[in-house]
Each structure stands twice: as structure tokens, then as C-alpha cells.
């Protein structure tokens, strides 16, 4: 398979405001980027003296934390951490270039690098029988968390896919489209001052099909191995080789494939053992998610999925489904000199505009051919075909920042674990973690206070406000804590009187503007500012409305902020 590099040019086209990939594919203007200079930034943590271990459930010791642009990584310090973070930073750079939407990159993503599979299964709440035991993207109230099995040698090749999936969650895109985009962007690769998106890392072992391997295995099983030397017999797989030659396999494209085991032509015994190991490897690849798997090798060994099943949102997510989604989108975007891009763009647009129609029927209209014919093209494409990947010229070479790990207090691990447990259906255990931890005064750092108050809010809102007010007096409120404090104050005041007095309005707005000055630009914060003014006895001035105008700059599609601003401007 040959990769041809070219400059792509792009302008915005939309699928729910996000799908710029097709714009890059269909339009023509230069795309260049100047990545921000990477700088190491270690999290500043308040030293904690953790006493009274009776308050804690057993936790894994030795966790450390560091930050690089866009990510906060938690790790035991394993060697896999740097490879994982290098890969994530490259993929993040690719997301910024492909989408051009800073909102996707503004959020700080937490990355938990577990030491081994048992620890990963426990943290991510994954079944030991699950086909994907490498990565999980978990959406928590405080943001996206990636949980990874750092003990797997291939996990760094899979982390970008999980990251992109987490960013696309809630985008409204079909599942197959999200999967294809995640796999394609996960392939991002730095080459000096260029970043290539869409490259396929061809595995030379996949030049031989599964059927050919089975035939070779059968030949080796029935062959006689000469004593003390290399074989002089022939291998019969499709073609008969001349007697006296080393084993040679002719693949289904008529190409001779050299067979070596440990660098030398094998005896038949060595050949049979090597073939059996390769068959086992490919069987595992068909049933388990692996970080270094590519759709090319997979589709050579497996049957292409019916497009009707691929597009069906009810189809179970398996390795086969993932590989077919990747292959379909890769062929549509990059294959055969980009001939399918216009049809793919039309298909995606038709899916958006006709949610009640069959995707298969829309495919026929967009592509002008039956799904079965395109399925054959996918199989042929996997066997070997030319493609044109996206090639971005950077203003300067991009160097991923190196995470500098610092020791992490046990209370921070407790908080992170509670968030993950709560987001993966183990809410009772999550509540128990937070309650036990809050009983120790030294744990009451800003992040913990905000999380504990969020928990109390579900059952005892007055007590949640008391916790926040006490923390505020000691200067222990973060952005989330200030927003929650303002929201609970607003509820308390309006329950007593529908209209806020100037003093009450100030008590509601002060923590919100403090959070805004500290860098919190969440949509929820701007909505709370608008709600406070809606209940105020005194309408806001035009200058004060600049806060809502700022919110609309960040969230131009927010109907709630737009309606609030129109109401105030109309009254003014």
C-alpha cells in the first residue's frame, strides 16, 4: 500500500458544527499551523498529612501526577507513561488541525495509566471477558478521564482513539462515523515539521492471507524434516516451487513472500511452529482490541461487514465492527485518488437531514451504487491500494512535552477514584469514598470540597451550601465550588423572595465573576450570571451585559444565552 502526501486545503463544513474533516477533503485552501511551544507544568499540590487511615478503603499506593498541555496524567511512574503522553499530544495537535475548533481542546483531560490489566479492570469497571481491555474514555462531572492499561506494550497506539471518542461524545454523529474518525486521527504521525493524518502502518506479516497460512501449516504438518539441515522439499501453496529450494509462498497477488524464522529459512518443524504462532496471533486480533492492529491486515483475514449492519446503531461494537468502520471511512476519504469524497460528503449531509430514512437507501443515492459493490471495493482496498493522506506543514517541528511526575497525596487518588466509580455505575461506593475522606480535615482541599458538595446537593442542599460557605472562608473553593455556591445561594434567596436585593445579587455574582477571572468559561457559569440578573430587582446595564456577550462568543449555538441577551437588550 502506497501513501501519497499532499497539502490539503480547508474551510469549515458542518456535521453538528464539528465535521471539518470533509471540508478539508472537499475544499481548497492552505492549512498551516503553529503549535504552542510545549512547556512542562507540574501540578502544584498542597502537601497533606494523611492520618486516621480508618477513614479510608484500601488504595493503591505510589500514584504520581503531572501536567502537559491539555492533559493531567496520573501514573505509578511506569515507562509506558512517556510513550502514552507523547502519542496523546500528537493526536491532540492533529485534532486541532483537522477541526480548527479550540473548544474541543480547551478542556483538561485526565489520563490514568494503570500498571497492569487487573488494576485497569478495577478502575474502569471493565469485565475480564470484555474484548477491549486496553482503554476506556469515561465522562465524569469534572471532565473526560481516559483509563489505560499501561502494562500492554501496544496501548500507546490505541490511546488517541479513546481520546477522540471522548471528545466526540454527544456530537450527534453516527457511531460508525465517530469510530472511523477516531481511528483515522489516532494514526497521526510526526515527520519533522509535518504531521500526517490518515497513514496506515502496513505490517509485512499481513502480506500472506489467513487461507494461505492455513495451507502452509497443513503442508508443514505433513512434510518430512531432513535430519540435521534445512529442508530440500517444496512447499505447495497455490504454486509448486522447484525441488531443492527454500520454502517460498506465492500470495494471492502473485508476489513471492520470503519465509524466514529468526532471520533464516526454516526447517519444516520451525515453519510449522511459526505458522501456528502467527495463526494464534491473528485469531487474537480478530477477537480482541489491540493497539497496533490495522484494518488492512484484519480485512484480509476476515469477511467485510454488510454496510447495512455497519450503519445500524444497534449493531454490537466488536473488533470486526471497528475495523469495518475505519476501512469504510478511510476508503471514502482517502482511497483511489479521493474519488469517493464528494459522495461521502453528500451521504453524511443526507444522514443529518433525513434521520428517519434508511442509511442504506441514502448510501445508494449518494454513491450511485449498491452497498455490495462498495463492500467488494473495501476488501480490494485492504488487499492493497493507493491513498492520499492529510499532510499538514507546521511552522516548526512539534515536540511533545515530557511529563514530570510528582508524588500524589492519597486524598487526590480517593477523589479521582470516587469520580470514576460514580461515572461507571458504582455510585454507592463513590459516595462512601467521598464521605469517608471528608471526615479527615486535611482532605478538604478545593477539588475535594467541590466534589463533596456536589454529592450533598443530591440529598441535602442546605448542608451542601454550608460546606461551601465554610470552605470559602478559608479560601478553599475552586471554579466548580464557586459556581455551585452561587447556584445554591440563588436558590436560597429566591425561595425567600422572587426578586434579589442588590446585596443578595452581589453575593450571587461575586463568586461567579471570581471564577470567570480565574479562567472558568463554562456555559453553565454564563447561564448562572444571566439567571441572577433575571431575578434582580435592578436590570443590568449595557456594560454588565458584556459578560453574556462574552459567553455567546464562546458558545454561539447556546439558545439559552442568546434568549437571555435578547430579553435584556429589548428591555433596555
Short mmCIF file of N, CA, C and O in Angstrom, two decimals, residues 363-455:
data_model
loop_
_atom_site.label_atom_id
_atom_site.label_comp_id
_atom_site.label_asym_id
_atom_site.label_seq_id
_atom_site.Cartn_x
_atom_site.Cartn_y
_atom_site.Cartn_z
N UNK A 363 -27.24 5.79 1.23
CA UNK A 363 -25.94 5.44 0.64
C UNK A 363 -26.08 5.21 -0.86
O UNK A 363 -25.25 5.69 -1.66
N UNK A 364 -27.09 4.48 -1.27
CA UNK A 364 -27.30 4.21 -2.70
C UNK A 364 -27.47 5.52 -3.47
O UNK A 364 -26.92 5.69 -4.56
N UNK A 365 -28.23 6.45 -2.90
CA UNK A 365 -28.46 7.72 -3.59
C UNK A 365 -27.18 8.55 -3.68
O UNK A 365 -26.89 9.17 -4.71
N UNK A 366 -26.40 8.55 -2.61
CA UNK A 366 -25.20 9.38 -2.57
C UNK A 366 -24.08 8.81 -3.44
O UNK A 366 -23.40 9.54 -4.17
N UNK A 367 -23.89 7.49 -3.36
CA UNK A 367 -22.77 6.86 -4.05
C UNK A 367 -23.15 6.35 -5.44
O UNK A 367 -22.26 6.04 -6.25
N UNK A 368 -24.45 6.20 -5.70
CA UNK A 368 -24.87 5.74 -7.01
C UNK A 368 -24.53 4.29 -7.29
O UNK A 368 -24.37 3.90 -8.45
N UNK A 369 -24.41 3.47 -6.26
CA UNK A 369 -24.14 2.05 -6.45
C UNK A 369 -24.66 1.27 -5.25
O UNK A 369 -24.96 1.84 -4.19
N UNK A 370 -24.80 -0.04 -5.43
CA UNK A 370 -25.31 -0.89 -4.37
C UNK A 370 -24.26 -1.07 -3.27
O UNK A 370 -23.06 -1.04 -3.55
N UNK A 371 -24.69 -1.23 -2.02
CA UNK A 371 -23.72 -1.43 -0.93
C UNK A 371 -22.79 -2.62 -1.18
O UNK A 371 -21.61 -2.56 -0.84
N UNK A 372 -23.33 -3.70 -1.77
CA UNK A 372 -22.50 -4.88 -2.01
C UNK A 372 -21.29 -4.59 -2.87
O UNK A 372 -20.20 -5.14 -2.64
N UNK A 373 -21.44 -3.73 -3.86
CA UNK A 373 -20.31 -3.39 -4.71
C UNK A 373 -19.24 -2.62 -3.93
O UNK A 373 -18.04 -2.85 -4.10
N UNK A 374 -19.69 -1.72 -3.06
CA UNK A 374 -18.72 -0.97 -2.26
C UNK A 374 -18.03 -1.87 -1.25
O UNK A 374 -16.86 -1.67 -0.92
N UNK A 375 -18.75 -2.88 -0.75
CA UNK A 375 -18.12 -3.84 0.17
C UNK A 375 -16.97 -4.57 -0.52
O UNK A 375 -15.92 -4.82 0.09
N UNK A 376 -17.15 -4.91 -1.80
CA UNK A 376 -16.07 -5.54 -2.56
C UNK A 376 -14.90 -4.57 -2.72
O UNK A 376 -13.74 -4.98 -2.67
N UNK A 377 -15.20 -3.29 -2.90
CA UNK A 377 -14.14 -2.30 -3.02
C UNK A 377 -13.35 -2.21 -1.70
O UNK A 377 -12.13 -2.03 -1.72
N UNK A 378 -14.04 -2.31 -0.57
CA UNK A 378 -13.36 -2.27 0.72
C UNK A 378 -12.39 -3.44 0.86
O UNK A 378 -11.26 -3.27 1.33
N UNK A 379 -12.83 -4.63 0.44
CA UNK A 379 -11.95 -5.80 0.54
C UNK A 379 -10.73 -5.64 -0.37
O UNK A 379 -9.59 -5.89 0.01
N UNK A 380 -10.98 -5.17 -1.59
CA UNK A 380 -9.88 -4.95 -2.52
C UNK A 380 -8.93 -3.87 -2.00
O UNK A 380 -7.71 -3.98 -2.14
N UNK A 381 -9.48 -2.82 -1.38
CA UNK A 381 -8.69 -1.73 -0.83
C UNK A 381 -7.77 -2.23 0.27
O UNK A 381 -6.60 -1.83 0.37
N UNK A 382 -8.29 -3.14 1.10
CA UNK A 382 -7.48 -3.70 2.18
C UNK A 382 -6.35 -4.56 1.63
O UNK A 382 -5.28 -4.67 2.24
N UNK A 383 -6.55 -5.18 0.47
CA UNK A 383 -5.51 -6.01 -0.14
C UNK A 383 -4.35 -5.17 -0.65
O UNK A 383 -3.23 -5.63 -0.74
N UNK A 384 -4.63 -3.91 -1.00
CA UNK A 384 -3.56 -3.04 -1.47
C UNK A 384 -4.09 -1.99 -2.41
O UNK A 384 -4.63 -2.32 -3.45
N UNK A 385 -3.94 -0.72 -2.06
CA UNK A 385 -4.42 0.36 -2.90
C UNK A 385 -3.77 1.68 -2.53
O UNK A 385 -3.25 1.84 -1.43
N UNK A 386 -3.75 2.61 -3.46
CA UNK A 386 -3.17 3.92 -3.21
C UNK A 386 -4.13 4.80 -2.43
O UNK A 386 -5.34 4.71 -2.60
N UNK A 387 -3.56 5.67 -1.60
CA UNK A 387 -4.40 6.63 -0.89
C UNK A 387 -3.62 7.91 -0.65
O UNK A 387 -2.40 7.92 -0.68
N UNK A 388 -4.35 8.99 -0.46
CA UNK A 388 -3.75 10.30 -0.24
C UNK A 388 -4.12 10.76 1.17
O UNK A 388 -5.28 11.07 1.43
N UNK A 389 -3.16 10.81 2.06
CA UNK A 389 -3.42 11.21 3.45
C UNK A 389 -3.35 12.72 3.58
O UNK A 389 -2.87 13.43 2.69
N UNK A 390 -3.85 13.23 4.71
CA UNK A 390 -3.73 14.66 5.01
C UNK A 390 -2.31 14.94 5.48
O UNK A 390 -1.77 14.23 6.33
N UNK A 391 -1.70 15.97 4.93
CA UNK A 391 -0.31 16.30 5.23
C UNK A 391 -0.25 17.77 5.63
O UNK A 391 -0.41 18.65 4.81
N UNK A 392 -0.04 18.03 6.94
CA UNK A 392 -0.02 19.40 7.45
C UNK A 392 1.43 19.88 7.59
O UNK A 392 2.26 19.19 8.18
N UNK A 393 1.70 21.05 7.06
CA UNK A 393 3.01 21.68 7.22
C UNK A 393 2.96 22.59 8.44
O UNK A 393 2.19 23.53 8.50
N UNK A 394 3.78 22.26 9.45
CA UNK A 394 3.82 23.05 10.68
C UNK A 394 4.85 24.17 10.53
O UNK A 394 5.83 24.05 9.78
N UNK A 395 4.62 25.26 11.25
CA UNK A 395 5.57 26.37 11.21
C UNK A 395 6.92 25.96 11.78
O UNK A 395 7.96 26.51 11.41
N UNK A 396 6.90 25.02 12.70
CA UNK A 396 8.14 24.50 13.26
C UNK A 396 7.86 23.09 13.77
O UNK A 396 6.72 22.73 14.04
N UNK A 397 8.89 22.27 13.90
CA UNK A 397 8.67 20.89 14.39
C UNK A 397 7.99 20.90 15.75
O UNK A 397 8.27 21.73 16.61
N UNK A 398 7.08 19.98 15.94
CA UNK A 398 6.33 19.88 17.20
C UNK A 398 7.03 18.89 18.12
O UNK A 398 7.29 17.75 17.73
N UNK A 399 7.34 19.32 19.31
CA UNK A 399 8.00 18.46 20.30
C UNK A 399 7.06 18.24 21.48
O UNK A 399 6.74 19.19 22.20
N UNK A 400 6.56 17.03 21.69
CA UNK A 400 5.69 16.78 22.85
C UNK A 400 6.42 17.09 24.16
O UNK A 400 7.61 16.83 24.29
N UNK A 401 5.70 17.68 25.09
CA UNK A 401 6.27 17.98 26.41
C UNK A 401 6.42 16.70 27.21
O UNK A 401 5.61 15.77 27.11
N UNK A 402 7.46 16.64 28.02
CA UNK A 402 7.71 15.46 28.85
C UNK A 402 7.05 15.65 30.22
O UNK A 402 7.31 16.65 30.89
N UNK A 403 6.18 14.72 30.63
CA UNK A 403 5.56 14.86 31.96
C UNK A 403 6.57 14.66 33.08
O UNK A 403 7.35 13.71 33.06
N UNK A 404 6.59 15.59 34.02
CA UNK A 404 7.46 15.49 35.19
C UNK A 404 6.58 15.08 36.37
O UNK A 404 5.80 15.89 36.88
N UNK A 405 6.70 13.85 36.77
CA UNK A 405 5.77 13.29 37.76
C UNK A 405 6.14 13.70 39.18
O UNK A 405 7.31 13.63 39.58
N UNK A 406 5.13 14.13 39.94
CA UNK A 406 5.28 14.49 41.35
C UNK A 406 4.42 13.55 42.18
O UNK A 406 3.39 13.06 41.73
N UNK A 407 4.82 13.33 43.43
CA UNK A 407 4.05 12.45 44.30
C UNK A 407 2.64 12.99 44.49
O UNK A 407 2.44 14.21 44.59
N UNK A 408 1.68 12.09 44.55
CA UNK A 408 0.28 12.46 44.66
C UNK A 408 -0.28 12.04 46.01
O UNK A 408 -0.21 10.87 46.38
N UNK A 409 -0.83 12.97 46.80
CA UNK A 409 -1.44 12.61 48.09
C UNK A 409 -2.56 11.60 47.90
O UNK A 409 -3.28 11.61 46.90
N UNK A 410 -2.72 10.75 48.89
CA UNK A 410 -3.72 9.69 48.79
C UNK A 410 -5.13 10.25 48.65
O UNK A 410 -5.98 9.67 47.98
N UNK A 411 -5.38 11.43 49.24
CA UNK A 411 -6.71 12.03 49.15
C UNK A 411 -7.08 12.33 47.70
O UNK A 411 -8.24 12.20 47.29
N UNK A 412 -6.11 12.75 46.89
CA UNK A 412 -6.39 13.03 45.49
C UNK A 412 -6.73 11.77 44.73
O UNK A 412 -7.56 11.77 43.82
N UNK A 413 -6.07 10.66 45.07
CA UNK A 413 -6.41 9.37 44.46
C UNK A 413 -7.83 8.98 44.84
O UNK A 413 -8.61 8.49 44.02
N UNK A 414 -8.17 9.21 46.10
CA UNK A 414 -9.52 8.89 46.58
C UNK A 414 -10.58 9.67 45.81
O UNK A 414 -11.61 9.11 45.39
N UNK A 415 -10.32 10.95 45.56
CA UNK A 415 -11.26 11.78 44.82
C UNK A 415 -11.39 11.31 43.38
O UNK A 415 -12.50 11.18 42.85
N UNK A 416 -10.27 11.05 42.73
CA UNK A 416 -10.30 10.58 41.34
C UNK A 416 -11.06 9.26 41.24
O UNK A 416 -11.87 9.05 40.33
N UNK A 417 -10.80 8.37 42.18
CA UNK A 417 -11.46 7.06 42.15
C UNK A 417 -12.96 7.21 42.38
O UNK A 417 -13.76 6.54 41.72
N UNK A 418 -13.35 8.11 43.27
CA UNK A 418 -14.78 8.33 43.51
C UNK A 418 -15.46 8.85 42.24
O UNK A 418 -16.58 8.43 41.91
N UNK A 419 -14.80 9.75 41.52
CA UNK A 419 -15.39 10.27 40.28
C UNK A 419 -15.56 9.17 39.25
O UNK A 419 -16.60 9.07 38.57
N UNK A 420 -14.55 8.32 39.11
CA UNK A 420 -14.64 7.25 38.12
C UNK A 420 -15.69 6.22 38.52
O UNK A 420 -16.43 5.72 37.68
N UNK A 421 -15.74 5.89 39.81
CA UNK A 421 -16.74 4.92 40.26
C UNK A 421 -18.14 5.47 40.03
O UNK A 421 -19.04 4.75 39.60
N UNK A 422 -18.33 6.75 40.31
CA UNK A 422 -19.65 7.34 40.10
C UNK A 422 -20.06 7.35 38.66
O UNK A 422 -21.23 7.20 38.32
N UNK A 423 -19.08 7.54 37.75
CA UNK A 423 -19.39 7.61 36.32
C UNK A 423 -19.54 6.25 35.68
O UNK A 423 -19.96 6.15 34.52
N UNK A 424 -19.19 5.18 36.39
CA UNK A 424 -19.29 3.83 35.83
C UNK A 424 -20.28 2.96 36.60
O UNK A 424 -20.13 1.75 36.67
N UNK A 425 -21.30 3.61 37.17
CA UNK A 425 -22.40 2.85 37.77
C UNK A 425 -22.17 2.37 39.18
O UNK A 425 -22.99 1.61 39.70
N UNK A 426 -21.09 2.77 39.84
CA UNK A 426 -20.82 2.31 41.22
C UNK A 426 -20.99 3.48 42.17
O UNK A 426 -20.07 3.87 42.90
N UNK A 427 -22.18 4.07 42.17
CA UNK A 427 -22.42 5.31 42.91
C UNK A 427 -22.37 5.13 44.42
O UNK A 427 -21.92 6.01 45.14
N UNK A 428 -22.84 4.00 44.92
CA UNK A 428 -22.81 3.78 46.37
C UNK A 428 -21.37 3.77 46.88
O UNK A 428 -21.06 4.38 47.91
N UNK A 429 -20.48 3.10 46.14
CA UNK A 429 -19.08 3.08 46.54
C UNK A 429 -18.45 4.47 46.41
O UNK A 429 -17.64 4.86 47.25
N UNK A 430 -18.83 5.21 45.36
CA UNK A 430 -18.30 6.56 45.17
C UNK A 430 -18.71 7.46 46.33
O UNK A 430 -17.89 8.23 46.86
N UNK A 431 -19.98 7.40 46.74
CA UNK A 431 -20.44 8.21 47.87
C UNK A 431 -19.69 7.84 49.15
O UNK A 431 -19.32 8.70 49.95
N UNK A 432 -19.44 6.53 49.33
CA UNK A 432 -18.74 6.08 50.52
C UNK A 432 -17.31 6.62 50.54
O UNK A 432 -16.81 7.05 51.59
N UNK A 433 -16.63 6.61 49.38
CA UNK A 433 -15.28 7.17 49.29
C UNK A 433 -15.26 8.63 49.75
O UNK A 433 -14.44 9.03 50.58
N UNK A 434 -16.19 9.44 49.20
CA UNK A 434 -16.18 10.87 49.49
C UNK A 434 -16.52 11.15 50.95
O UNK A 434 -15.92 12.01 51.59
N UNK A 435 -17.52 10.45 51.49
CA UNK A 435 -17.91 10.69 52.88
C UNK A 435 -16.78 10.33 53.84
O UNK A 435 -16.48 11.05 54.79
N UNK A 436 -16.16 9.18 53.60
CA UNK A 436 -15.07 8.75 54.47
C UNK A 436 -13.89 9.74 54.39
O UNK A 436 -13.28 10.09 55.40
N UNK A 437 -13.60 10.17 53.17
CA UNK A 437 -12.48 11.08 53.00
C UNK A 437 -12.72 12.44 53.61
O UNK A 437 -11.81 13.05 54.18
N UNK A 438 -13.96 12.96 53.52
CA UNK A 438 -14.26 14.29 54.04
C UNK A 438 -14.19 14.32 55.57
O UNK A 438 -13.99 15.38 56.16
N UNK A 439 -14.33 13.18 56.20
CA UNK A 439 -14.23 13.14 57.65
C UNK A 439 -12.83 13.51 58.13
O UNK A 439 -12.66 13.89 59.29
N UNK A 440 -11.83 13.43 57.28
CA UNK A 440 -10.47 13.82 57.63
C UNK A 440 -10.26 15.27 57.19
O UNK A 440 -10.26 15.58 56.00
N UNK A 441 -10.10 16.23 58.13
CA UNK A 441 -9.99 17.66 57.77
C UNK A 441 -8.89 17.97 56.75
O UNK A 441 -9.03 18.87 55.93
N UNK A 442 -7.78 17.22 56.78
CA UNK A 442 -6.68 17.53 55.87
C UNK A 442 -7.04 17.25 54.42
O UNK A 442 -6.35 17.69 53.50
N UNK A 443 -8.14 16.51 54.19
CA UNK A 443 -8.56 16.22 52.81
C UNK A 443 -9.34 17.37 52.18
O UNK A 443 -9.62 17.32 50.98
N UNK A 444 -9.71 18.36 52.96
CA UNK A 444 -10.66 19.37 52.47
C UNK A 444 -9.97 20.43 51.61
O UNK A 444 -10.00 21.62 51.90
N UNK A 445 -9.34 19.98 50.55
CA UNK A 445 -8.74 20.86 49.55
C UNK A 445 -9.83 21.23 48.54
O UNK A 445 -10.91 20.62 48.51
N UNK A 446 -9.62 22.28 47.72
CA UNK A 446 -10.70 22.78 46.86
C UNK A 446 -11.40 21.73 45.99
O UNK A 446 -12.63 21.70 45.93
N UNK A 447 -10.64 20.87 45.33
CA UNK A 447 -11.28 19.87 44.47
C UNK A 447 -12.17 18.94 45.26
O UNK A 447 -13.27 18.57 44.83
N UNK A 448 -11.68 18.54 46.45
CA UNK A 448 -12.45 17.61 47.27
C UNK A 448 -13.72 18.27 47.80
O UNK A 448 -14.80 17.67 47.82
N UNK A 449 -13.60 19.53 48.22
CA UNK A 449 -14.77 20.26 48.74
C UNK A 449 -15.85 20.34 47.67
O UNK A 449 -17.04 20.10 47.93
N UNK A 450 -15.45 20.69 46.42
CA UNK A 450 -16.44 20.82 45.35
C UNK A 450 -17.13 19.49 45.07
O UNK A 450 -18.35 19.43 44.89
N UNK A 451 -16.35 18.41 45.03
CA UNK A 451 -16.93 17.09 44.76
C UNK A 451 -17.87 16.66 45.88
O UNK A 451 -18.95 16.11 45.64
N UNK A 452 -17.47 16.92 47.12
CA UNK A 452 -18.31 16.52 48.25
C UNK A 452 -19.61 17.34 48.28
O UNK A 452 -20.69 16.81 48.55
N UNK A 453 -19.52 18.62 47.97
CA UNK A 453 -20.72 19.46 47.93
C UNK A 453 -21.65 19.02 46.80
O UNK A 453 -22.89 19.03 46.96
N UNK A 454 -21.09 18.63 45.67
CA UNK A 454 -21.93 18.11 44.58
C UNK A 454 -22.67 16.86 45.03
O UNK A 454 -23.84 16.65 44.68
N UNK A 455 -22.00 16.01 45.80
CA UNK A 455 -22.65 14.81 46.32
C UNK A 455 -23.78 15.18 47.29
O UNK A 455 -24.90 14.65 47.19
#
